[in-house]
CSV table of C-alpha atoms in Angstrom, one decimal:
chain,number,residue,atom,x,y,z
T,1,MET,CA,-36.3,49.4,40.2
T,2,ASN,CA,-34.3,51.3,43.0
T,3,GLU,CA,-31.2,50.9,42.3
T,4,MET,CA,-28.9,51.7,38.9
T,5,PRO,CA,-29.2,48.6,37.4
T,6,HIS,CA,-25.9,47.1,36.3
T,7,ILE,CA,-25.9,45.5,32.5
T,8,LEU,CA,-23.5,43.6,31.1
T,9,VAL,CA,-21.9,43.7,27.7
T,10,VAL,CA,-20.3,41.6,26.1
T,11,ASP,CA,-19.1,41.9,22.4
T,12,ASP,CA,-15.1,41.5,21.5
T,13,HIS,CA,-15.6,44.7,19.1
T,14,ARG,CA,-13.9,47.5,21.7
T,15,GLU,CA,-15.7,50.1,19.4
T,16,ILE,CA,-19.5,48.7,20.3
T,17,ARG,CA,-18.4,48.4,24.5
T,18,ALA,CA,-16.7,51.6,24.8
T,19,ALA,CA,-19.7,53.2,23.0
T,20,VAL,CA,-22.5,50.6,24.8
T,21,THR,CA,-21.1,51.6,28.2
T,22,ARG,CA,-20.4,55.0,28.2
T,23,TYR,CA,-24.5,54.9,26.5
T,24,LEU,CA,-26.0,54.0,29.0
T,25,GLU,CA,-24.2,55.4,31.8
T,26,LYS,CA,-25.2,58.7,30.2
T,27,ASN,CA,-28.8,57.0,31.0
T,28,GLY,CA,-28.8,56.0,34.3
T,29,MET,CA,-27.3,52.9,34.3
T,30,ARG,CA,-24.0,51.0,35.5
T,31,ALA,CA,-21.8,49.6,32.6
T,32,THR,CA,-19.6,46.5,32.7
T,33,ALA,CA,-18.0,45.5,29.4
T,34,ALA,CA,-16.0,41.8,29.3
T,35,GLN,CA,-14.5,41.2,25.5
T,36,ASP,CA,-15.2,37.5,25.3
T,37,ALA,CA,-16.9,34.0,27.2
T,38,ALA,CA,-13.9,34.0,29.4
T,39,GLU,CA,-14.3,38.0,30.7
T,40,MET,CA,-17.1,37.9,31.7
T,41,ASP,CA,-17.4,34.5,33.6
T,42,ALA,CA,-14.7,35.8,35.9
T,43,LYS,CA,-16.6,39.0,35.8
T,44,LEU,CA,-19.8,37.1,36.8
T,45,ALA,CA,-18.6,35.6,39.9
T,46,THR,CA,-17.2,38.6,41.4
T,47,GLY,CA,-20.6,40.9,40.7
T,48,HIS,CA,-24.2,41.3,40.6
T,49,PHE,CA,-25.3,42.2,36.7
T,50,ASP,CA,-29.2,42.7,36.4
T,51,LEU,CA,-28.7,41.2,32.4
T,52,ILE,CA,-26.6,40.9,30.0
T,53,VAL,CA,-26.0,42.3,26.4
T,54,LEU,CA,-24.1,39.9,24.5
T,55,ASP,CA,-23.1,39.5,21.1
T,56,VAL,CA,-23.8,36.1,18.7
T,57,MET,CA,-19.9,36.0,17.2
T,58,MET,CA,-17.1,36.4,19.6
T,59,PRO,CA,-13.6,33.6,19.6
T,60,GLY,CA,-13.3,31.2,21.8
T,61,GLU,CA,-16.9,30.6,23.1
T,62,ASP,CA,-19.8,32.2,21.0
T,63,GLY,CA,-22.4,34.0,22.1
T,64,LEU,CA,-24.8,31.5,22.1
T,65,SER,CA,-23.5,28.5,23.5
T,66,VAL,CA,-22.9,31.2,26.7
T,67,CYS,CA,-26.6,31.6,26.1
T,68,ARG,CA,-27.4,28.2,26.0
T,69,ARG,CA,-25.1,27.2,29.3
T,70,LEU,CA,-27.1,30.9,31.0
T,71,SER,CA,-30.2,30.2,30.7
T,72,GLY,CA,-29.9,25.9,31.8
T,73,GLU,CA,-28.8,28.2,35.2
T,74,GLY,CA,-32.2,29.8,35.5
T,75,GLY,CA,-29.9,33.2,35.2
T,76,ILE,CA,-30.1,36.8,34.3
T,77,PRO,CA,-32.0,38.5,30.9
T,78,ILE,CA,-30.1,37.8,28.5
T,79,LEU,CA,-30.5,40.8,24.8
T,80,MET,CA,-28.8,39.0,22.0
T,81,LEU,CA,-27.0,41.5,19.8
T,82,THR,CA,-27.4,39.8,16.1
T,83,ALA,CA,-25.5,40.8,12.4
T,84,LEU,CA,-28.2,42.2,10.2
T,85,GLY,CA,-29.9,39.4,8.4
T,86,GLN,CA,-28.9,36.9,10.9
T,87,ASP,CA,-32.3,35.5,10.9
T,88,THR,CA,-31.4,32.0,11.7
T,89,ASP,CA,-28.6,32.7,15.4
T,90,ARG,CA,-31.8,35.5,15.6
T,91,ILE,CA,-34.1,32.3,15.6
T,92,VAL,CA,-31.9,30.0,18.1
T,93,GLY,CA,-31.0,33.0,20.1
T,94,LEU,CA,-34.3,32.7,21.1
T,95,GLU,CA,-35.5,29.1,20.6
T,96,ILE,CA,-32.6,28.5,23.9
T,97,GLY,CA,-33.8,31.1,26.3
T,98,ALA,CA,-32.4,34.8,25.9
T,99,ASP,CA,-35.1,37.0,26.1
T,100,ASP,CA,-35.1,39.6,23.4
T,101,TYR,CA,-31.9,40.3,20.6
T,102,LEU,CA,-31.1,43.1,17.9
T,103,PRO,CA,-30.1,43.1,15.2
T,104,LYS,CA,-26.3,45.7,14.2
T,105,PRO,CA,-25.8,48.0,13.4
T,106,PHE,CA,-28.8,49.5,15.9
T,107,ASN,CA,-30.0,53.1,17.2
T,108,PRO,CA,-28.7,53.6,20.6
T,109,ARG,CA,-31.5,55.1,21.4
T,110,GLU,CA,-34.0,51.1,21.4
T,111,LEU,CA,-31.2,49.1,22.5
T,112,LEU,CA,-31.6,51.2,25.4
T,113,ALA,CA,-35.7,50.9,25.2
T,114,ARG,CA,-35.1,47.1,25.3
T,115,ILE,CA,-33.3,46.7,28.3
T,116,LYS,CA,-35.9,48.7,30.1
T,117,ALA,CA,-38.2,46.4,29.1
T,118,ILE,CA,-37.2,44.1,29.8
T,119,LEU,CA,-36.0,45.3,33.7
T,120,ARG,CA,-39.4,46.3,33.8
T,121,ARG,CA,-39.9,42.2,33.0
T,122,THR,CA,-37.8,40.4,35.8
T,123,ASP,CA,-37.5,43.4,38.4
T,124,HIS,CA,-39.5,42.4,41.6
T,125,SER,CA,-41.4,45.3,41.9
T,126,GLU,CA,-43.4,43.9,38.9
T,127,PRO,CA,-43.1,40.4,39.3
T,128,LEU,CA,-41.9,38.6,36.2
T,129,ALA,CA,-45.9,36.5,37.4
T,130,GLY,CA,-48.3,39.0,37.3
T,131,ARG,CA,-51.2,38.3,39.1
T,132,LEU,CA,-49.9,34.4,39.1
T,133,ALA,CA,-46.8,35.8,41.7
T,134,GLY,CA,-46.8,34.1,44.1
T,135,LYS,CA,-49.3,31.2,43.5
T,136,THR,CA,-49.4,27.1,42.4
T,137,VAL,CA,-51.2,27.0,40.0
T,138,ARG,CA,-52.8,24.0,38.5
T,139,PHE,CA,-53.0,23.2,34.2
T,140,ALA,CA,-53.8,20.5,31.9
T,141,GLN,CA,-51.2,17.2,33.4
T,142,TRP,CA,-48.5,20.6,34.7
T,143,VAL,CA,-48.9,22.4,37.6
T,144,LEU,CA,-46.4,25.8,37.7
T,145,ASP,CA,-44.8,27.0,41.2
T,146,SER,CA,-44.3,30.1,40.0
T,147,ASP,CA,-41.9,31.2,42.9
T,148,ARG,CA,-39.1,28.9,41.8
T,149,ARG,CA,-40.5,29.3,38.0
T,150,VAL,CA,-40.8,25.7,37.9
T,151,LEU,CA,-43.8,22.8,36.3
T,152,ILE,CA,-43.5,20.7,38.0
T,153,ASP,CA,-45.5,17.0,36.0
T,154,GLY,CA,-48.0,14.3,36.9
T,155,THR,CA,-44.6,12.5,38.2
T,156,GLY,CA,-42.7,15.4,40.6
T,157,GLN,CA,-39.8,15.7,37.5
T,158,GLU,CA,-39.5,19.0,37.6
T,159,THR,CA,-39.2,21.8,34.8
T,160,ALA,CA,-37.0,24.3,34.8
T,161,LEU,CA,-38.8,27.8,32.6
T,162,THR,CA,-35.8,30.6,31.1
T,163,GLY,CA,-37.5,34.1,32.4
T,164,ALA,CA,-39.3,34.4,28.6
T,165,ASP,CA,-40.4,31.2,28.9
T,166,PHE,CA,-42.5,31.7,32.2
T,167,LYS,CA,-43.5,35.6,31.2
T,168,LEU,CA,-45.0,33.2,28.1
T,169,LEU,CA,-46.7,30.8,30.4
T,170,THR,CA,-48.0,34.0,32.6
T,171,VAL,CA,-49.9,35.5,30.2
T,172,LEU,CA,-51.2,32.4,28.7
T,173,LEU,CA,-52.4,30.6,31.5
T,174,GLU,CA,-54.4,34.3,32.7
T,175,ARG,CA,-55.9,34.4,29.9
T,176,ALA,CA,-56.5,30.7,29.4
T,177,ARG,CA,-59.1,29.6,26.7
T,178,LEU,CA,-59.0,33.4,24.8
T,179,VAL,CA,-57.0,34.0,21.6
T,180,LEU,CA,-54.2,35.7,20.7
T,181,SER,CA,-53.1,38.1,18.3
T,182,ARG,CA,-49.2,37.8,18.2
T,183,ASP,CA,-49.6,41.4,18.0
T,184,GLN,CA,-50.8,40.7,21.6
T,185,LEU,CA,-48.6,38.2,23.5
T,186,MET,CA,-45.8,40.6,21.9
T,187,ASP,CA,-47.4,43.4,23.9
T,188,LEU,CA,-47.9,41.3,27.7
T,189,THR,CA,-44.4,39.7,27.4
T,190,ALA,CA,-42.1,41.9,25.7
T,191,GLY,CA,-44.3,45.9,25.9
T,192,ARG,CA,-43.0,46.4,22.3
T,193,ARG,CA,-45.8,45.8,18.7
T,194,ALA,CA,-43.4,43.4,16.6
T,195,PRO,CA,-42.1,44.7,13.5
T,196,PRO,CA,-43.4,43.5,10.4
T,197,LEU,CA,-42.2,39.2,9.7
T,198,ASP,CA,-41.1,38.7,13.0
T,199,ARG,CA,-41.8,35.2,13.6
T,200,THR,CA,-40.4,36.3,18.1
T,201,ILE,CA,-43.6,35.3,19.3
T,202,ASP,CA,-43.1,32.0,17.7
T,203,ASN,CA,-40.0,30.7,17.9
T,204,GLN,CA,-41.2,31.4,21.8
T,205,ILE,CA,-43.9,29.6,21.7
T,206,SER,CA,-42.1,26.5,20.2
T,207,ARG,CA,-39.8,26.4,23.1
T,208,LEU,CA,-42.7,26.4,25.1
T,209,ARG,CA,-44.5,23.7,23.9
T,210,ARG,CA,-41.6,21.2,23.8
T,211,LYS,CA,-41.6,21.5,27.5
T,212,ILE,CA,-45.5,21.6,28.4
T,213,GLU,CA,-47.4,19.1,25.5
T,214,GLN,CA,-46.5,15.6,24.8
T,215,ASP,CA,-45.9,15.7,21.2
T,216,PRO,CA,-44.7,19.5,20.3
T,217,MET,CA,-45.6,18.9,16.3
T,218,GLN,CA,-49.5,17.9,17.7
T,219,PRO,CA,-49.8,20.7,20.2
T,220,ARG,CA,-52.6,19.9,22.9
T,221,LEU,CA,-52.6,23.1,25.3
T,222,ILE,CA,-51.6,25.2,22.8
T,223,ILE,CA,-53.3,25.7,20.0
T,224,THR,CA,-52.4,27.1,16.7
T,225,VAL,CA,-55.7,29.4,15.9
T,226,ARG,CA,-56.1,30.1,12.0
T,227,ASN,CA,-55.4,33.5,11.3
T,228,GLY,CA,-55.9,35.0,14.5
T,229,GLY,CA,-52.9,33.7,17.0
T,230,TYR,CA,-52.6,31.4,20.2
T,231,SER,CA,-54.8,29.8,22.6
T,232,LEU,CA,-54.4,27.4,25.8
T,233,ALA,CA,-56.5,25.0,25.7
T,234,ALA,CA,-57.0,23.4,29.2
T,235,ASP,CA,-58.9,24.9,32.8
T,236,VAL,CA,-56.4,26.8,34.8
T,237,GLU,CA,-56.6,26.6,39.0
T,238,VAL,CA,-54.8,29.3,40.8
T,239,MET,CA,-54.2,28.5,44.1
T,240,ASP,CA,-52.2,29.8,46.6
T,241,GLY,CA,-48.5,29.6,47.2
Protein backbone atom coordinates (compact mmCIF):
# COMPACT_ATOMS: atom_id res chain seq x y z
CA MET A 1 0.00 0.00 0.00
CA ASN A 2 1.19 3.56 -0.71
CA GLU A 3 0.31 4.91 2.76
CA MET A 4 0.69 3.37 6.18
CA PRO A 5 -2.38 1.21 6.78
CA HIS A 6 -4.50 2.26 9.74
CA ILE A 7 -5.59 -0.62 12.00
CA LEU A 8 -8.34 -0.39 14.61
CA VAL A 9 -7.68 -2.77 17.53
CA VAL A 10 -10.84 -3.59 19.49
CA ASP A 11 -10.25 -5.54 22.71
CA ASP A 12 -11.44 -5.05 26.27
CA HIS A 13 -8.05 -6.10 27.72
CA ARG A 14 -5.93 -2.97 28.12
CA GLU A 15 -2.64 -4.90 28.05
CA ILE A 16 -3.50 -6.61 24.77
CA ARG A 17 -4.64 -3.34 23.18
CA ALA A 18 -1.45 -1.61 24.20
CA ALA A 19 0.85 -4.44 23.14
CA VAL A 20 -0.79 -4.90 19.74
CA THR A 21 -0.88 -1.20 18.91
CA ARG A 22 2.78 -0.79 19.90
CA TYR A 23 3.83 -3.78 17.81
CA LEU A 24 1.92 -2.65 14.74
CA GLU A 25 3.33 0.88 15.00
CA LYS A 26 6.87 -0.53 15.29
CA ASN A 27 6.21 -2.41 12.04
CA GLY A 28 5.14 0.45 9.83
CA MET A 29 1.42 0.73 10.57
CA ARG A 30 -0.81 3.23 12.32
CA ALA A 31 -2.86 1.72 15.11
CA THR A 32 -5.79 3.01 17.15
CA ALA A 33 -7.31 1.16 20.10
CA ALA A 34 -10.90 0.81 21.31
CA GLN A 35 -12.03 -1.03 24.44
CA ASP A 36 -15.52 -2.01 23.25
CA ALA A 37 -18.04 -1.77 20.42
CA ALA A 38 -19.31 1.65 21.48
CA GLU A 39 -15.83 3.19 21.39
CA MET A 40 -15.16 1.38 18.10
CA ASP A 41 -18.27 2.95 16.54
CA ALA A 42 -17.20 6.39 17.71
CA LYS A 43 -13.76 6.00 16.15
CA LEU A 44 -15.19 4.59 12.90
CA ALA A 45 -17.44 7.64 12.65
CA THR A 46 -14.52 10.05 12.79
CA GLY A 47 -11.63 8.23 11.13
CA HIS A 48 -10.60 6.03 8.20
CA PHE A 49 -9.41 2.51 8.93
CA ASP A 50 -8.09 -0.23 6.63
CA LEU A 51 -8.73 -3.22 8.91
CA ILE A 52 -10.25 -4.08 12.30
CA VAL A 53 -8.66 -6.53 14.73
CA LEU A 54 -11.71 -7.60 16.71
CA ASP A 55 -11.90 -9.66 19.89
CA VAL A 56 -14.87 -12.04 20.20
CA MET A 57 -15.31 -11.86 23.98
CA MET A 58 -16.17 -8.29 24.99
CA PRO A 59 -18.63 -6.75 27.44
CA GLY A 60 -21.70 -5.16 25.88
CA GLU A 61 -21.99 -5.98 22.18
CA ASP A 62 -19.68 -8.94 21.57
CA GLY A 63 -17.34 -9.42 18.64
CA LEU A 64 -19.62 -11.79 16.73
CA SER A 65 -22.46 -9.28 16.81
CA VAL A 66 -20.12 -6.49 15.71
CA CYS A 67 -18.76 -8.65 12.87
CA ARG A 68 -22.26 -9.50 11.66
CA ARG A 69 -23.27 -5.84 11.72
CA LEU A 70 -20.18 -4.52 9.94
CA SER A 71 -20.10 -7.33 7.36
CA GLY A 72 -23.70 -6.58 6.46
CA GLU A 73 -22.56 -3.09 5.52
CA GLY A 74 -19.88 -4.53 3.21
CA GLY A 75 -17.18 -2.45 4.83
CA ILE A 76 -13.82 -2.84 6.49
CA PRO A 77 -11.99 -6.20 6.56
CA ILE A 78 -12.10 -7.92 9.95
CA LEU A 79 -9.58 -10.22 11.62
CA MET A 80 -11.16 -11.89 14.65
CA LEU A 81 -9.36 -12.89 17.84
CA THR A 82 -10.87 -15.99 19.43
CA ALA A 83 -10.16 -17.79 22.68
CA LEU A 84 -7.95 -20.84 22.24
CA GLY A 85 -10.07 -23.87 21.51
CA GLN A 86 -13.29 -21.92 20.85
CA ASP A 87 -13.89 -23.46 17.43
CA THR A 88 -17.55 -22.45 17.48
CA ASP A 89 -16.68 -18.75 17.72
CA ARG A 90 -14.14 -19.11 14.92
CA ILE A 91 -16.56 -20.93 12.61
CA VAL A 92 -19.41 -18.52 13.29
CA GLY A 93 -17.10 -15.57 12.76
CA LEU A 94 -16.06 -16.82 9.34
CA GLU A 95 -19.64 -17.63 8.43
CA ILE A 96 -20.86 -14.12 9.18
CA GLY A 97 -18.12 -12.36 7.27
CA ALA A 98 -14.78 -12.23 9.11
CA ASP A 99 -11.84 -12.28 6.70
CA ASP A 100 -9.59 -14.32 8.98
CA TYR A 101 -9.16 -15.37 12.60
CA LEU A 102 -6.39 -15.90 15.10
CA PRO A 103 -6.71 -17.83 18.39
CA LYS A 104 -5.43 -16.35 21.65
CA PRO A 105 -2.72 -16.40 22.83
CA PHE A 106 -1.06 -15.47 19.55
CA ASN A 107 2.40 -14.63 18.28
CA PRO A 108 2.54 -10.93 17.29
CA ARG A 109 4.47 -11.86 14.16
CA GLU A 110 1.64 -14.18 13.11
CA LEU A 111 -0.90 -11.39 13.71
CA LEU A 112 1.17 -9.02 11.57
CA ALA A 113 1.46 -11.61 8.79
CA ARG A 114 -2.32 -12.20 8.80
CA ILE A 115 -3.00 -8.46 8.69
CA LYS A 116 -0.61 -7.97 5.78
CA ALA A 117 -2.20 -10.86 3.86
CA ILE A 118 -5.69 -9.36 4.25
CA LEU A 119 -4.45 -5.90 3.25
CA ARG A 120 -2.79 -7.31 0.13
CA ARG A 121 -6.12 -8.81 -0.91
CA THR A 122 -8.04 -5.60 -0.32
CA ASP A 123 -5.46 -3.07 -1.51
CA HIS A 124 -6.74 -1.27 -4.61
CA SER A 125 -3.30 -1.70 -6.20
CA GLU A 126 -3.95 -5.46 -6.13
CA PRO A 127 -7.67 -5.74 -6.88
CA LEU A 128 -9.61 -8.25 -4.85
CA ALA A 129 -11.18 -9.46 -8.09
CA GLY A 130 -7.84 -10.22 -9.73
CA ARG A 131 -8.25 -10.58 -13.51
CA LEU A 132 -12.00 -10.01 -13.14
CA ALA A 133 -11.57 -6.47 -11.79
CA GLY A 134 -13.87 -4.08 -13.64
CA LYS A 135 -15.71 -6.92 -15.34
CA THR A 136 -19.26 -8.22 -15.30
CA VAL A 137 -19.38 -12.01 -15.05
CA ARG A 138 -22.28 -14.31 -15.95
CA PHE A 139 -22.52 -17.83 -14.58
CA ALA A 140 -25.57 -20.06 -14.16
CA GLN A 141 -28.48 -17.78 -13.18
CA TRP A 142 -26.19 -15.13 -11.69
CA VAL A 143 -24.42 -11.96 -12.77
CA LEU A 144 -21.47 -10.72 -10.70
CA ASP A 145 -20.73 -6.99 -10.75
CA SER A 146 -17.10 -7.06 -9.65
CA ASP A 147 -16.79 -3.30 -9.17
CA ARG A 148 -19.69 -3.19 -6.71
CA ARG A 149 -19.10 -6.70 -5.32
CA VAL A 150 -22.73 -7.70 -5.73
CA LEU A 151 -24.50 -10.72 -7.19
CA ILE A 152 -27.60 -10.09 -9.31
CA ASP A 153 -30.19 -12.81 -9.91
CA GLY A 154 -32.61 -13.20 -12.83
CA THR A 155 -35.15 -10.85 -11.25
CA GLY A 156 -32.60 -8.09 -10.69
CA GLN A 157 -32.36 -8.62 -6.94
CA GLU A 158 -28.90 -7.86 -5.59
CA THR A 159 -26.92 -9.67 -2.91
CA ALA A 160 -23.89 -7.93 -1.39
CA LEU A 161 -20.78 -10.02 -0.82
CA THR A 162 -18.31 -9.74 2.03
CA GLY A 163 -14.66 -9.37 1.08
CA ALA A 164 -13.94 -13.01 1.88
CA ASP A 165 -16.96 -14.28 -0.08
CA PHE A 166 -16.08 -12.09 -3.04
CA LYS A 167 -12.47 -13.26 -3.13
CA LEU A 168 -13.45 -16.92 -2.92
CA LEU A 169 -16.05 -16.55 -5.66
CA THR A 170 -13.67 -14.78 -8.04
CA VAL A 171 -11.02 -17.45 -7.45
CA LEU A 172 -13.58 -20.12 -8.41
CA LEU A 173 -14.86 -18.14 -11.40
CA GLU A 174 -11.35 -17.67 -12.77
CA ARG A 175 -10.82 -21.44 -12.54
CA ALA A 176 -14.28 -22.74 -13.45
CA ARG A 177 -14.56 -26.54 -13.75
CA LEU A 178 -11.08 -27.04 -12.26
CA VAL A 179 -10.81 -29.00 -9.02
CA LEU A 180 -9.08 -26.93 -6.34
CA SER A 181 -7.86 -28.46 -3.10
CA ARG A 182 -8.43 -26.81 0.25
CA ASP A 183 -4.73 -25.90 0.43
CA GLN A 184 -4.89 -24.32 -3.03
CA LEU A 185 -7.98 -22.33 -2.11
CA MET A 186 -6.42 -21.16 1.14
CA ASP A 187 -3.30 -20.05 -0.71
CA LEU A 188 -5.28 -18.26 -3.43
CA THR A 189 -7.68 -16.50 -1.05
CA ALA A 190 -5.59 -15.89 2.06
CA GLY A 191 -1.98 -16.23 0.92
CA ARG A 192 -1.15 -18.84 3.53
CA ARG A 193 -1.24 -22.57 4.16
CA ALA A 194 -4.04 -24.16 6.12
CA PRO A 195 -2.95 -25.76 9.40
CA PRO A 196 -3.96 -29.41 10.02
CA LEU A 197 -7.71 -29.94 10.50
CA ASP A 198 -8.41 -26.30 9.60
CA ARG A 199 -12.00 -25.84 8.38
CA THR A 200 -11.75 -22.25 7.14
CA ILE A 201 -12.28 -23.06 3.47
CA ASP A 202 -15.12 -25.50 4.17
CA ASN A 203 -16.92 -22.84 6.22
CA GLN A 204 -16.41 -20.19 3.55
CA ILE A 205 -17.68 -22.56 0.86
CA SER A 206 -20.78 -23.27 2.97
CA ARG A 207 -21.42 -19.55 3.42
CA LEU A 208 -21.05 -18.87 -0.32
CA ARG A 209 -23.31 -21.80 -1.18
CA ARG A 210 -26.07 -20.28 0.94
CA LYS A 211 -25.92 -17.22 -1.30
CA ILE A 212 -25.76 -18.80 -4.75
CA GLU A 213 -27.28 -22.28 -4.53
CA GLN A 214 -31.00 -23.00 -4.85
CA ASP A 215 -30.50 -25.77 -2.29
CA PRO A 216 -27.24 -25.35 -0.33
CA MET A 217 -27.62 -28.91 1.04
CA GLN A 218 -27.55 -30.30 -2.53
CA PRO A 219 -25.20 -27.91 -4.32
CA ARG A 220 -25.09 -27.86 -8.11
CA LEU A 221 -22.75 -24.91 -8.66
CA ILE A 222 -19.96 -25.37 -6.12
CA ILE A 223 -19.54 -29.11 -5.96
CA THR A 224 -17.46 -31.19 -3.59
CA VAL A 225 -15.01 -33.54 -5.27
CA ARG A 226 -14.22 -36.54 -3.07
CA ASN A 227 -10.57 -36.55 -1.98
CA GLY A 228 -10.04 -33.55 -4.24
CA GLY A 229 -11.59 -30.34 -3.03
CA TYR A 230 -14.13 -28.06 -4.66
CA SER A 231 -15.03 -27.04 -8.20
CA LEU A 232 -17.32 -24.45 -9.79
CA ALA A 233 -19.50 -26.52 -12.14
CA ALA A 234 -20.68 -23.75 -14.45
CA ASP A 235 -19.70 -22.03 -17.65
CA VAL A 236 -18.45 -18.48 -17.14
CA GLU A 237 -18.90 -15.54 -19.50
CA VAL A 238 -16.75 -12.48 -18.79
CA MET A 239 -17.82 -9.11 -20.17
CA ASP A 240 -16.40 -5.63 -19.85
CA GLY A 241 -17.78 -3.58 -16.98
